[in-house]
Coordinates of C-alpha atoms in Angstrom, one line a residue:
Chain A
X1 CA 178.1 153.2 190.8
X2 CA 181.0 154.1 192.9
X3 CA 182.8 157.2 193.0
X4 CA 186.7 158.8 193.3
X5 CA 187.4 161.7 194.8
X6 CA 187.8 163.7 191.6
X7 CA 183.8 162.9 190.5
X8 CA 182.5 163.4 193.9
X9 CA 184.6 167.2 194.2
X10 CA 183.5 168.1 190.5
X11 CA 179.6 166.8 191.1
X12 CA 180.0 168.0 194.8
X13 CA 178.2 172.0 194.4
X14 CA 175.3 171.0 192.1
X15 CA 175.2 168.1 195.5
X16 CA 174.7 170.6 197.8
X17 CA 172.4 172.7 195.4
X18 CA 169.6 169.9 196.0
X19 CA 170.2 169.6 192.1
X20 CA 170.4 165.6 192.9
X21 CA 168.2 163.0 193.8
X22 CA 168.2 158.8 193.0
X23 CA 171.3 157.5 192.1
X24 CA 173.6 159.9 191.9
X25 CA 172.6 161.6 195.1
X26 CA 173.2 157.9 196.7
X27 CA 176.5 157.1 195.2
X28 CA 178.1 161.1 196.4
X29 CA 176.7 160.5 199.7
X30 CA 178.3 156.7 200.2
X31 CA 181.5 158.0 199.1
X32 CA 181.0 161.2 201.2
X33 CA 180.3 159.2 204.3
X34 CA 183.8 157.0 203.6
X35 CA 186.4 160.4 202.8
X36 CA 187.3 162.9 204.9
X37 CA 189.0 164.8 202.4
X38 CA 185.8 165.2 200.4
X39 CA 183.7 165.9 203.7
X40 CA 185.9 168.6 204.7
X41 CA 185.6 170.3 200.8
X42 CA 182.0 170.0 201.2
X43 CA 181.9 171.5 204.7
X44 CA 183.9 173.9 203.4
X45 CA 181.8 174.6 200.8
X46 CA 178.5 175.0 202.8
X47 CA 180.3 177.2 205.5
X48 CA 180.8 179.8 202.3
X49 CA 177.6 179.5 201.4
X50 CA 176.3 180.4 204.7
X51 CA 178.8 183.2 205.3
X52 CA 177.7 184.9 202.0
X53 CA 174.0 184.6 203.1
X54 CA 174.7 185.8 206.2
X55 CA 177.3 189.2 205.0
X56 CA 175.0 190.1 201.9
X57 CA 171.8 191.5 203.7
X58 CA 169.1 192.5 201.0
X59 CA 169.0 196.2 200.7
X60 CA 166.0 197.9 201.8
X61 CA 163.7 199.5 198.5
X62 CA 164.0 203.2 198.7
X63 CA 161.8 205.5 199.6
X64 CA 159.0 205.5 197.4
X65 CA 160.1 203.3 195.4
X66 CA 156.8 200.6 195.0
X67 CA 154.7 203.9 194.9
X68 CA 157.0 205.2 192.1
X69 CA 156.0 201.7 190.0
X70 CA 152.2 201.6 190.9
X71 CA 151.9 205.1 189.1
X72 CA 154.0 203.5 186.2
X73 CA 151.7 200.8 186.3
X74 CA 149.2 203.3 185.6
X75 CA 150.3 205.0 183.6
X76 CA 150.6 201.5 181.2
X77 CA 147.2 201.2 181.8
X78 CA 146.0 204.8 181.0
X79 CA 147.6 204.2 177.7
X80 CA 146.5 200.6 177.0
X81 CA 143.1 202.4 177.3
X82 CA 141.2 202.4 173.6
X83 CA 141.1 206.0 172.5
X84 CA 141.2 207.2 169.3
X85 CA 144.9 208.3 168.9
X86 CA 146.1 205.7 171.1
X87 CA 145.0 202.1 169.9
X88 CA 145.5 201.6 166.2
X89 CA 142.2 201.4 164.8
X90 CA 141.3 198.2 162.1
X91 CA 140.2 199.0 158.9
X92 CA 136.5 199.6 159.2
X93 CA 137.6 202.2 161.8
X94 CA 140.2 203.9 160.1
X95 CA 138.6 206.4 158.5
X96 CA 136.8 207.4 161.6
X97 CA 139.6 207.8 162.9
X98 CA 141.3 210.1 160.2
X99 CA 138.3 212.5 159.9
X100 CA 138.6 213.1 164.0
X101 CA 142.1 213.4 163.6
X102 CA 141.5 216.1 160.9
X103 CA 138.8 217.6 163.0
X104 CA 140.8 217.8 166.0
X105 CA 144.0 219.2 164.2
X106 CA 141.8 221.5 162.3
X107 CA 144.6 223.4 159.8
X108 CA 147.8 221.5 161.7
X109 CA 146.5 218.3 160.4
X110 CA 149.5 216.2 160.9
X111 CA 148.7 213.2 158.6
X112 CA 150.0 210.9 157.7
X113 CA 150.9 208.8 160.7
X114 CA 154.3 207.5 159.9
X115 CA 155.0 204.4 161.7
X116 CA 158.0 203.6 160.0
X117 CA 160.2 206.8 161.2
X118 CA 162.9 205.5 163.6
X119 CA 163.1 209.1 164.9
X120 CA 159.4 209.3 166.0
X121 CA 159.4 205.7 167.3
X122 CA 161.9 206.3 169.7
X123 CA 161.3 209.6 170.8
X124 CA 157.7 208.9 171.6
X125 CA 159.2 205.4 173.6
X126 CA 161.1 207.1 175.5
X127 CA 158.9 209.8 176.5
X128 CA 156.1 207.1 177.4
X129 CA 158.6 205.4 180.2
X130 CA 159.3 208.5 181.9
X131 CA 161.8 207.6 183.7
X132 CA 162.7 209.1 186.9
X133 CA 164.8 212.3 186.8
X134 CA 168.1 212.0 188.2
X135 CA 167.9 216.0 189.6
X136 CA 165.4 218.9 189.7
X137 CA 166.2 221.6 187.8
X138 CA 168.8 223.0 190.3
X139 CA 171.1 220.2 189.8
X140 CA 171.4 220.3 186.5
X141 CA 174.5 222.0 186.4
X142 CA 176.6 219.7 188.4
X143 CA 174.6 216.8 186.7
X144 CA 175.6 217.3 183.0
X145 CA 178.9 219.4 183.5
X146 CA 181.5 218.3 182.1
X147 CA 179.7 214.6 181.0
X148 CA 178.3 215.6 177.6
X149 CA 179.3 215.8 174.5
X150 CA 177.3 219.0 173.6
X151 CA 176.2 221.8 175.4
X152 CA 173.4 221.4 177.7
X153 CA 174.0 224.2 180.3
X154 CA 171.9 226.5 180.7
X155 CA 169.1 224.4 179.1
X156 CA 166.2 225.7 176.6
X157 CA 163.7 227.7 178.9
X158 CA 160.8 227.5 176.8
X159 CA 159.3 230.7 178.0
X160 CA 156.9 230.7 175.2
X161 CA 155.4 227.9 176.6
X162 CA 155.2 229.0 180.2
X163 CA 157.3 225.6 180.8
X164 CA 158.9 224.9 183.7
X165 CA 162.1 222.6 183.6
X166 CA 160.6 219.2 186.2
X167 CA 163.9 217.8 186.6
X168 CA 166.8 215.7 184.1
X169 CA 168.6 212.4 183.1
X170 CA 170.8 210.9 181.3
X171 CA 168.9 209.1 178.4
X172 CA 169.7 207.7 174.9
X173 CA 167.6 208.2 172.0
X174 CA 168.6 206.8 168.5
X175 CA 171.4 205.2 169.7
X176 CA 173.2 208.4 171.1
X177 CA 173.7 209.6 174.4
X178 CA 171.6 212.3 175.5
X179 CA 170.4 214.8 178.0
X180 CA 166.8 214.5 178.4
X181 CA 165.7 217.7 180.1
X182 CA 161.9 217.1 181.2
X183 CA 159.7 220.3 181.9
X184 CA 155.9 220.6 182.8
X185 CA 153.9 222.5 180.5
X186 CA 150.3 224.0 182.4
X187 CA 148.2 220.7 181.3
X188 CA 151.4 218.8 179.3
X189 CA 154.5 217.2 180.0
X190 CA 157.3 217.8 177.1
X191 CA 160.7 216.0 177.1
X192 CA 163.6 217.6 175.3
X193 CA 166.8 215.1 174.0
X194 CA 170.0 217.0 173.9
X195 CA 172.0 215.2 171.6
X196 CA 175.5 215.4 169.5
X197 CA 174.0 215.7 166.0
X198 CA 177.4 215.0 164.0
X199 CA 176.4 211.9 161.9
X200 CA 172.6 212.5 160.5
X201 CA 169.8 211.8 162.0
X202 CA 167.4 209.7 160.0
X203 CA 164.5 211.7 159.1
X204 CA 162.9 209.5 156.6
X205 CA 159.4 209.6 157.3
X206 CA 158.6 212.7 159.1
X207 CA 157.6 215.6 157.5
X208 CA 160.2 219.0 157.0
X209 CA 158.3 222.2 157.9
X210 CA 159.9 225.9 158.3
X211 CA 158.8 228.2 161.5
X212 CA 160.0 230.8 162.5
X213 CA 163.2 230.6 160.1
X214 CA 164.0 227.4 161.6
X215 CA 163.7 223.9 159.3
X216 CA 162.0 221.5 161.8
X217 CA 161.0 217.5 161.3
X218 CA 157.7 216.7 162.6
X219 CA 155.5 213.8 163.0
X220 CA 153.7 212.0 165.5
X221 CA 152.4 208.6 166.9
X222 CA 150.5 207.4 169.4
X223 CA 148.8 210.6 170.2
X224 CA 152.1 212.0 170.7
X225 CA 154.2 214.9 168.9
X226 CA 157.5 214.7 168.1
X227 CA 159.4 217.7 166.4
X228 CA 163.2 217.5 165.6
X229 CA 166.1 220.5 164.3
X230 CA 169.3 221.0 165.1
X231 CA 171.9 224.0 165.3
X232 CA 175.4 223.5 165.2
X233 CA 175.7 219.5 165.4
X234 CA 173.2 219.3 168.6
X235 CA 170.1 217.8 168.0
X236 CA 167.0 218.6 169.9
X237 CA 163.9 216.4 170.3
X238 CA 161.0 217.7 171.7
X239 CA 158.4 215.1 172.7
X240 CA 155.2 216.1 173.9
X241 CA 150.8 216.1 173.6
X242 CA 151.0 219.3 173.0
X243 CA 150.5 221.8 169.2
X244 CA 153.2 221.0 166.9
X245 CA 153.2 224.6 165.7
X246 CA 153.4 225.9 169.4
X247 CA 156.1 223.4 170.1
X248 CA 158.0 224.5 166.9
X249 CA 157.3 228.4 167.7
X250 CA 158.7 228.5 171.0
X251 CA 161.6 226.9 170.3
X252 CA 162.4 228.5 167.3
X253 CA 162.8 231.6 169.2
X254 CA 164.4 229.5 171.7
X255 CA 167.4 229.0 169.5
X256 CA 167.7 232.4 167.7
X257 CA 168.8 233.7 171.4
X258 CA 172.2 234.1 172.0
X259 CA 173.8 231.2 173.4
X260 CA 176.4 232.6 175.7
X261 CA 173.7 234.8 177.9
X262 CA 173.5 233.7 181.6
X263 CA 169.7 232.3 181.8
X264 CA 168.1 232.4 185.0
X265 CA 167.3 229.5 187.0
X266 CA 163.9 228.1 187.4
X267 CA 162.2 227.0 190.4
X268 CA 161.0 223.1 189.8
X269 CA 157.2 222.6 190.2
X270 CA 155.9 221.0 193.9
Chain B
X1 CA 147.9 182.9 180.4
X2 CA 146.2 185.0 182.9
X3 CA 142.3 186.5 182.9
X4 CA 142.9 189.8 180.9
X5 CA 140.5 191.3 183.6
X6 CA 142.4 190.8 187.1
X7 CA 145.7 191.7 185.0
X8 CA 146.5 194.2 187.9
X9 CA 145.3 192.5 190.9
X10 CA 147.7 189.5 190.0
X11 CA 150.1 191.7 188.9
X12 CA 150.5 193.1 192.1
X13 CA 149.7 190.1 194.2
X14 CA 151.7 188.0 192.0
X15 CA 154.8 190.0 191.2
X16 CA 155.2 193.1 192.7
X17 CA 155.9 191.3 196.0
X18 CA 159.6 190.3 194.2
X19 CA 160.3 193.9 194.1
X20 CA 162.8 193.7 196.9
X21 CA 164.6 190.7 195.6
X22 CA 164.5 192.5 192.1
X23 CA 166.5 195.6 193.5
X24 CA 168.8 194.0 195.6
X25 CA 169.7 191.9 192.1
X26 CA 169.7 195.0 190.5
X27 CA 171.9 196.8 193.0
X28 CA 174.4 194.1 192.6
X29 CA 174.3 194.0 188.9
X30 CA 174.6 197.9 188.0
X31 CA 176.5 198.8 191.6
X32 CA 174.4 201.9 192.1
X33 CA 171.2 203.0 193.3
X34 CA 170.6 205.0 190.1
X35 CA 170.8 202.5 187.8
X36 CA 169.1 199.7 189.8
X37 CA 165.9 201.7 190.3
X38 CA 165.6 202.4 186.5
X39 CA 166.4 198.8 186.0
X40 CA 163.6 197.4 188.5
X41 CA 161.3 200.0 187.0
X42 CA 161.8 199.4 183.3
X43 CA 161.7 195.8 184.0
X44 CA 158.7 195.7 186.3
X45 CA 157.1 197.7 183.2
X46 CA 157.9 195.2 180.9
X47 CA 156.8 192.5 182.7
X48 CA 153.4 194.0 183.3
X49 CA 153.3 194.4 179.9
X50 CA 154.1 191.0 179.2
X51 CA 152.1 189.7 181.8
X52 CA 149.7 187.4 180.0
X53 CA 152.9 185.5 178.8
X54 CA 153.3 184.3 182.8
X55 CA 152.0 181.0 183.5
X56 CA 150.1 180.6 186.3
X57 CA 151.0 178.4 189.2
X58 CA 155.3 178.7 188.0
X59 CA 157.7 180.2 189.6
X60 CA 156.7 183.9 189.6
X61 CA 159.9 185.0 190.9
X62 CA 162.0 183.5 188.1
X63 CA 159.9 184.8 185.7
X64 CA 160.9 188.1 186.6
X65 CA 164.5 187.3 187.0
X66 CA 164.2 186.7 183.4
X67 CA 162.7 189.5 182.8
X68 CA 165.2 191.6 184.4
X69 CA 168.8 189.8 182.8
X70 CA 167.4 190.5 179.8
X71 CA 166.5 193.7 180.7
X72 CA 170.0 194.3 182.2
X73 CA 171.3 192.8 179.1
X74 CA 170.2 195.0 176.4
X75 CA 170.7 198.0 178.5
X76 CA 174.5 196.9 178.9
X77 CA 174.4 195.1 175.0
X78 CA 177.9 197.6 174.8
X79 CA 179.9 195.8 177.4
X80 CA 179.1 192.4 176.9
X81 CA 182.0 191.5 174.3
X82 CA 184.3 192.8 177.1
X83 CA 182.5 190.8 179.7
X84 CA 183.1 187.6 177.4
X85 CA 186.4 187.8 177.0
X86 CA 186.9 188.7 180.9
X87 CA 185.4 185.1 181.0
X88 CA 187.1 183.2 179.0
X89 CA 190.6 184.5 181.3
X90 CA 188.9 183.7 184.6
X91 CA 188.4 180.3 183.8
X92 CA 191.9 179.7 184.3
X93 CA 192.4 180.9 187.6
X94 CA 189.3 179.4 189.1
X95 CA 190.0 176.1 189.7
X96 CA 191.3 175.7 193.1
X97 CA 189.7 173.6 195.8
X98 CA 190.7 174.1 199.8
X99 CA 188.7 173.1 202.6
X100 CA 188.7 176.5 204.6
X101 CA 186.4 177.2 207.6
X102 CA 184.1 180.0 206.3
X103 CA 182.6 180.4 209.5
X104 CA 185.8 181.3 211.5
X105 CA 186.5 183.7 208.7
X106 CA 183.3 185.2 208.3
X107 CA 182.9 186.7 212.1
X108 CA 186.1 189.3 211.0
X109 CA 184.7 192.4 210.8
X110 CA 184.5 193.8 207.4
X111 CA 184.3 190.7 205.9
X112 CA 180.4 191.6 205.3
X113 CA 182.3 194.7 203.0
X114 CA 184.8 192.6 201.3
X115 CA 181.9 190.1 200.5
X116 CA 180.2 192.7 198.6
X117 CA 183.2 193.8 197.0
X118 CA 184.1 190.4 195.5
X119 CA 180.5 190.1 194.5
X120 CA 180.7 193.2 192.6
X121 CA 184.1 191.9 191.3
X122 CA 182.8 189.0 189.3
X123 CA 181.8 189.5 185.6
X124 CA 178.1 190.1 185.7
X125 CA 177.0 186.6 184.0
X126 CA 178.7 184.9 187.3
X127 CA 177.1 187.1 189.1
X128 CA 173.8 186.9 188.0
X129 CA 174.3 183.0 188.5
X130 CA 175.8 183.5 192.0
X131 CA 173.0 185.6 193.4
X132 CA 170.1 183.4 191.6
X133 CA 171.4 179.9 192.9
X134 CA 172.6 181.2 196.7
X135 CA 170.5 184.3 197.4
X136 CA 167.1 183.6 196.0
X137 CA 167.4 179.8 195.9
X138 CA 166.8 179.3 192.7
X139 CA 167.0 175.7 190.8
X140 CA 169.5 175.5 187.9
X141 CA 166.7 174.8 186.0
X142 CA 165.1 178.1 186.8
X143 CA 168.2 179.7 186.6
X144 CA 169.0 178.2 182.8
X145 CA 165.8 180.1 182.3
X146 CA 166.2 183.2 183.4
X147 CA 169.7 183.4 182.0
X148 CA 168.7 182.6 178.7
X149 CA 171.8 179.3 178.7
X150 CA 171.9 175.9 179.3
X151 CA 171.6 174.5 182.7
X152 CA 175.7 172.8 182.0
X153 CA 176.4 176.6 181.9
X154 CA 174.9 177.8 184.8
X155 CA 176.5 174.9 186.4
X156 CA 180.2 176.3 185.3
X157 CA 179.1 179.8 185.8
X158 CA 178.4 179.1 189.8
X159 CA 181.5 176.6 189.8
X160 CA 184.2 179.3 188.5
X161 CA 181.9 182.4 190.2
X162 CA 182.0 180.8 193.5
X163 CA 185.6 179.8 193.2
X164 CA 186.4 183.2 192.4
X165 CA 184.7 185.0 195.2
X166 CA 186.6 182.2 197.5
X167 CA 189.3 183.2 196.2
X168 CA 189.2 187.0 196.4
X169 CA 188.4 186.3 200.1
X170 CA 190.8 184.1 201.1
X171 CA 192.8 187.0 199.4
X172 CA 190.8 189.4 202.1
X173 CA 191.6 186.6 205.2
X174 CA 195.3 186.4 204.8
X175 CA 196.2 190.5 204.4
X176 CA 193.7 190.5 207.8
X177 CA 195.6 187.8 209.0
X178 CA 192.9 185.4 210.4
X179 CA 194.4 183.0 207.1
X180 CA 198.1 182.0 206.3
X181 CA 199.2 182.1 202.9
X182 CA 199.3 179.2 201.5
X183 CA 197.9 177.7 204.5
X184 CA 194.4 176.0 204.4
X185 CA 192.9 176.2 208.2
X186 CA 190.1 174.5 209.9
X187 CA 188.7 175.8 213.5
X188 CA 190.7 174.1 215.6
X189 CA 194.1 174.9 213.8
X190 CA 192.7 179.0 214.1
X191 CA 192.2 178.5 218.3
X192 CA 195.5 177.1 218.2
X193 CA 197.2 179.6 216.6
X194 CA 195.1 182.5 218.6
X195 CA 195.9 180.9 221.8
X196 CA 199.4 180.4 221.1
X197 CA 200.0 184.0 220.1

């Protein structure tokens, strides 16, 4: 097989890839050895490839940074561990696992588990990654000013709850763009999705419940509680281990303040 | 598939080693630190979670390159019709072929810079190909895989995504005026024209 210019040039990069071998790698290299203008493309073409190797260095991990994903990793394994609320019991099991539930809820006895609720789903995804926050608590102005579609300064305080505001992102849940304020709760972490609320949010499958003269959308997976309400077209998703009914108190009161008051700042936890 | 039992152990021997390659990808893919860390993270995640899918004794490192474009992919699912068409009209211009010295070129300073910037320039399927193939030495069959295309694809991908960085830096060369326009040079011709200035 012998080659022109216009082969060797097209063939020439997957060449000097290695990608070659028999034939064709003998046929480029007898034409290479017989034209200059092809040697001097492919020197060409190897002098680039060394001057990008050489001028893109690989950036050093941050600080941290394998740390940070060893305590992701596990926390994947803490929750791959078999516990009742955790890994979906077969059949034979499942009533086990209902009467504990029952017992453990005692009257809050939030049954049934709805897998099919997008809202849920999502909610308890997305509090299972948690993610890094982008800033403590003291940065949230400057984070979220401006960039949202709704309101998120000053964020919920949760007094109720004694919870402390740990830091914030950017998120999405449902398909939205959110603010997902993440606060420590003595014993619990809770994540709370800011969210334009315009269109509806799908609450099939979760259940409706009134506190506090608030309508709130509850339901829960994976050992995880999820509660849901809105006030004028912002959406709020609370995620958390923690009592539904405490969760829903808290922040039913949350809401009934009034929104303009200057709320003090809060410390983030060491 | 891997013994259920050692799932960490090899998990960390195995792949967490690749974290540095993973986050200077994922730098160059999301072009901020932010964004790159929640990348690796999310995609070190899944492939932990995954891990029993990884065969033994392959590439490790491609696996997680995989793992990652995908990753990268859904995250950015929004931006990808843009990207396509952004493809279709850089085909056009890449097709150029000049035999210029890279290494004369390559000692100007800031050339490291406007590297980087040209890199970052490239629609994000080149680069992914780009950085695979001349970073991280990847074969195009490895590549194919992680990218989720056929290896003719990668093939055009690192054709036109080389071309274009070329380009953009010959761009670069001339306004610092170690290149004429129009002008393809070699070493000797760039001594000349030094010593005869």
């Amino acid at each position: 097989m012998s080659l022109h210019c216009q082969d060797t040039q097209q063939l020439l990069q997957p060449y000097l890839d290695g990608e070659f071998d028999g034939d064709e790698k003998c046929a480029l290299e007898a034409h290479l050895s017989g034209c200059k203008t092809c040697q001097s493309i492919a020197q060409a073409e190897l002098s680039f490839r060394k001057a990008m190797r050489e001028s893109l260095s690989t950036p050093p991990l941050p600080k941290g940074f394998r740390d940070k994903i060893l305590r992701a990793l596990d926390e994947s394994d803490e929750r791959a561990r078999p516990s009742w609320g955790r890994r979906a019991a077969p059949l034979a099991g499942a009533f086990a696992v209902a009467a504990a539930a029952a017992f453990v809820f005692g009257s809050q006895v939030l049954w049934p588990v709805h897998d099919e609720s997008v809202l849920v789903r999502d909610a308890v995804r997305m509090h299972q990654r948690n993610l890094p926050s982008e800033v403590s608590s003291d940065g949230l102005d400057s984070l979220f000013a401006g960039r949202m579609e709704v309101p998120v300064r000053p964020p919920p305080r949760l007094h109720g709850i004694n919870a402390d505001i740990k830091g914030a992102r950017f998120s999405r849940l449902l398909g939205r763009d959110s603010a997902e304020v993440v606060y420590n709760v003595p014993g619990h972490r809770l994540s709370l999705h800011i969210f334009a609320a315009k269109s509806k949010v799908d609450t099939r499958g979760v259940r409706r419940e009134k506190v506090g003269g608030r309508v709130f959308f509850v339901g829960q997976d994976r050992g995880y509680v999820v509660v849901y309400t809105q006030k004028n077209e912002v959406g709020y998703v609370l995620t958390s281990d923690m009592q539904a009914k405490q969760l829903m108190k808290a922040f039913a009161a949350e809401l009934a303040d009034p929104p303009t008051r200057q709320l003090p700042r809060h410390q983030p936890q060491r | 598939m891997t013994d259920p039992s050692n799932k960490r152990a090899d998990f960390e021997t195995e792949a967490l080693p690749h974290l540095g390659a993973l986050y200077g990808t994922a730098l160059r893919l999301t072009r901020n630190e932010r964004d790159a860390e929640d990348l690796v993270q999310e995609c070190a995640l899944r492939a932990y979670r995954f891990w029993h899918r990884y065969k033994p004794g392959t590439n490790c490192k491609a696996w997680m390159f995989r793992i990652l474009h995908n990753t990268f992919v859904t995250r950015y699912h929004k931006r990808r019709r843009e990207q396509e068409i952004a493809l279709a009209a850089a085909d056009e211009t890449a097709t150029q072929t000049e035999s210029i010295n890279w290494d004369v070129v390559s000692q100007q300073p800031e050339f490291s810079d406007a590297m980087t910037a040209a890199l970052d320039s490239l629609q994000p399927e080149f680069r992914m190909a780009v950085i695979l193939c001349d970073l991280h030495e990847l074969t195009y069959k490895e590549i194919a895989e992680a990218m989720q295309c056929p290896v003719g694809t990668v093939m055009s991908r690192l054709h036109r995504g080389r071309k274009l960085l070329q380009q953009q830096l010959r761009e670069h060369a001339v306004e610092q005026g170690v290149l004429r326009a129009n002008d393809p040079i070699d070493l000797a011709a760039f001594r000349d024209r030094k010593n005869s200035q």
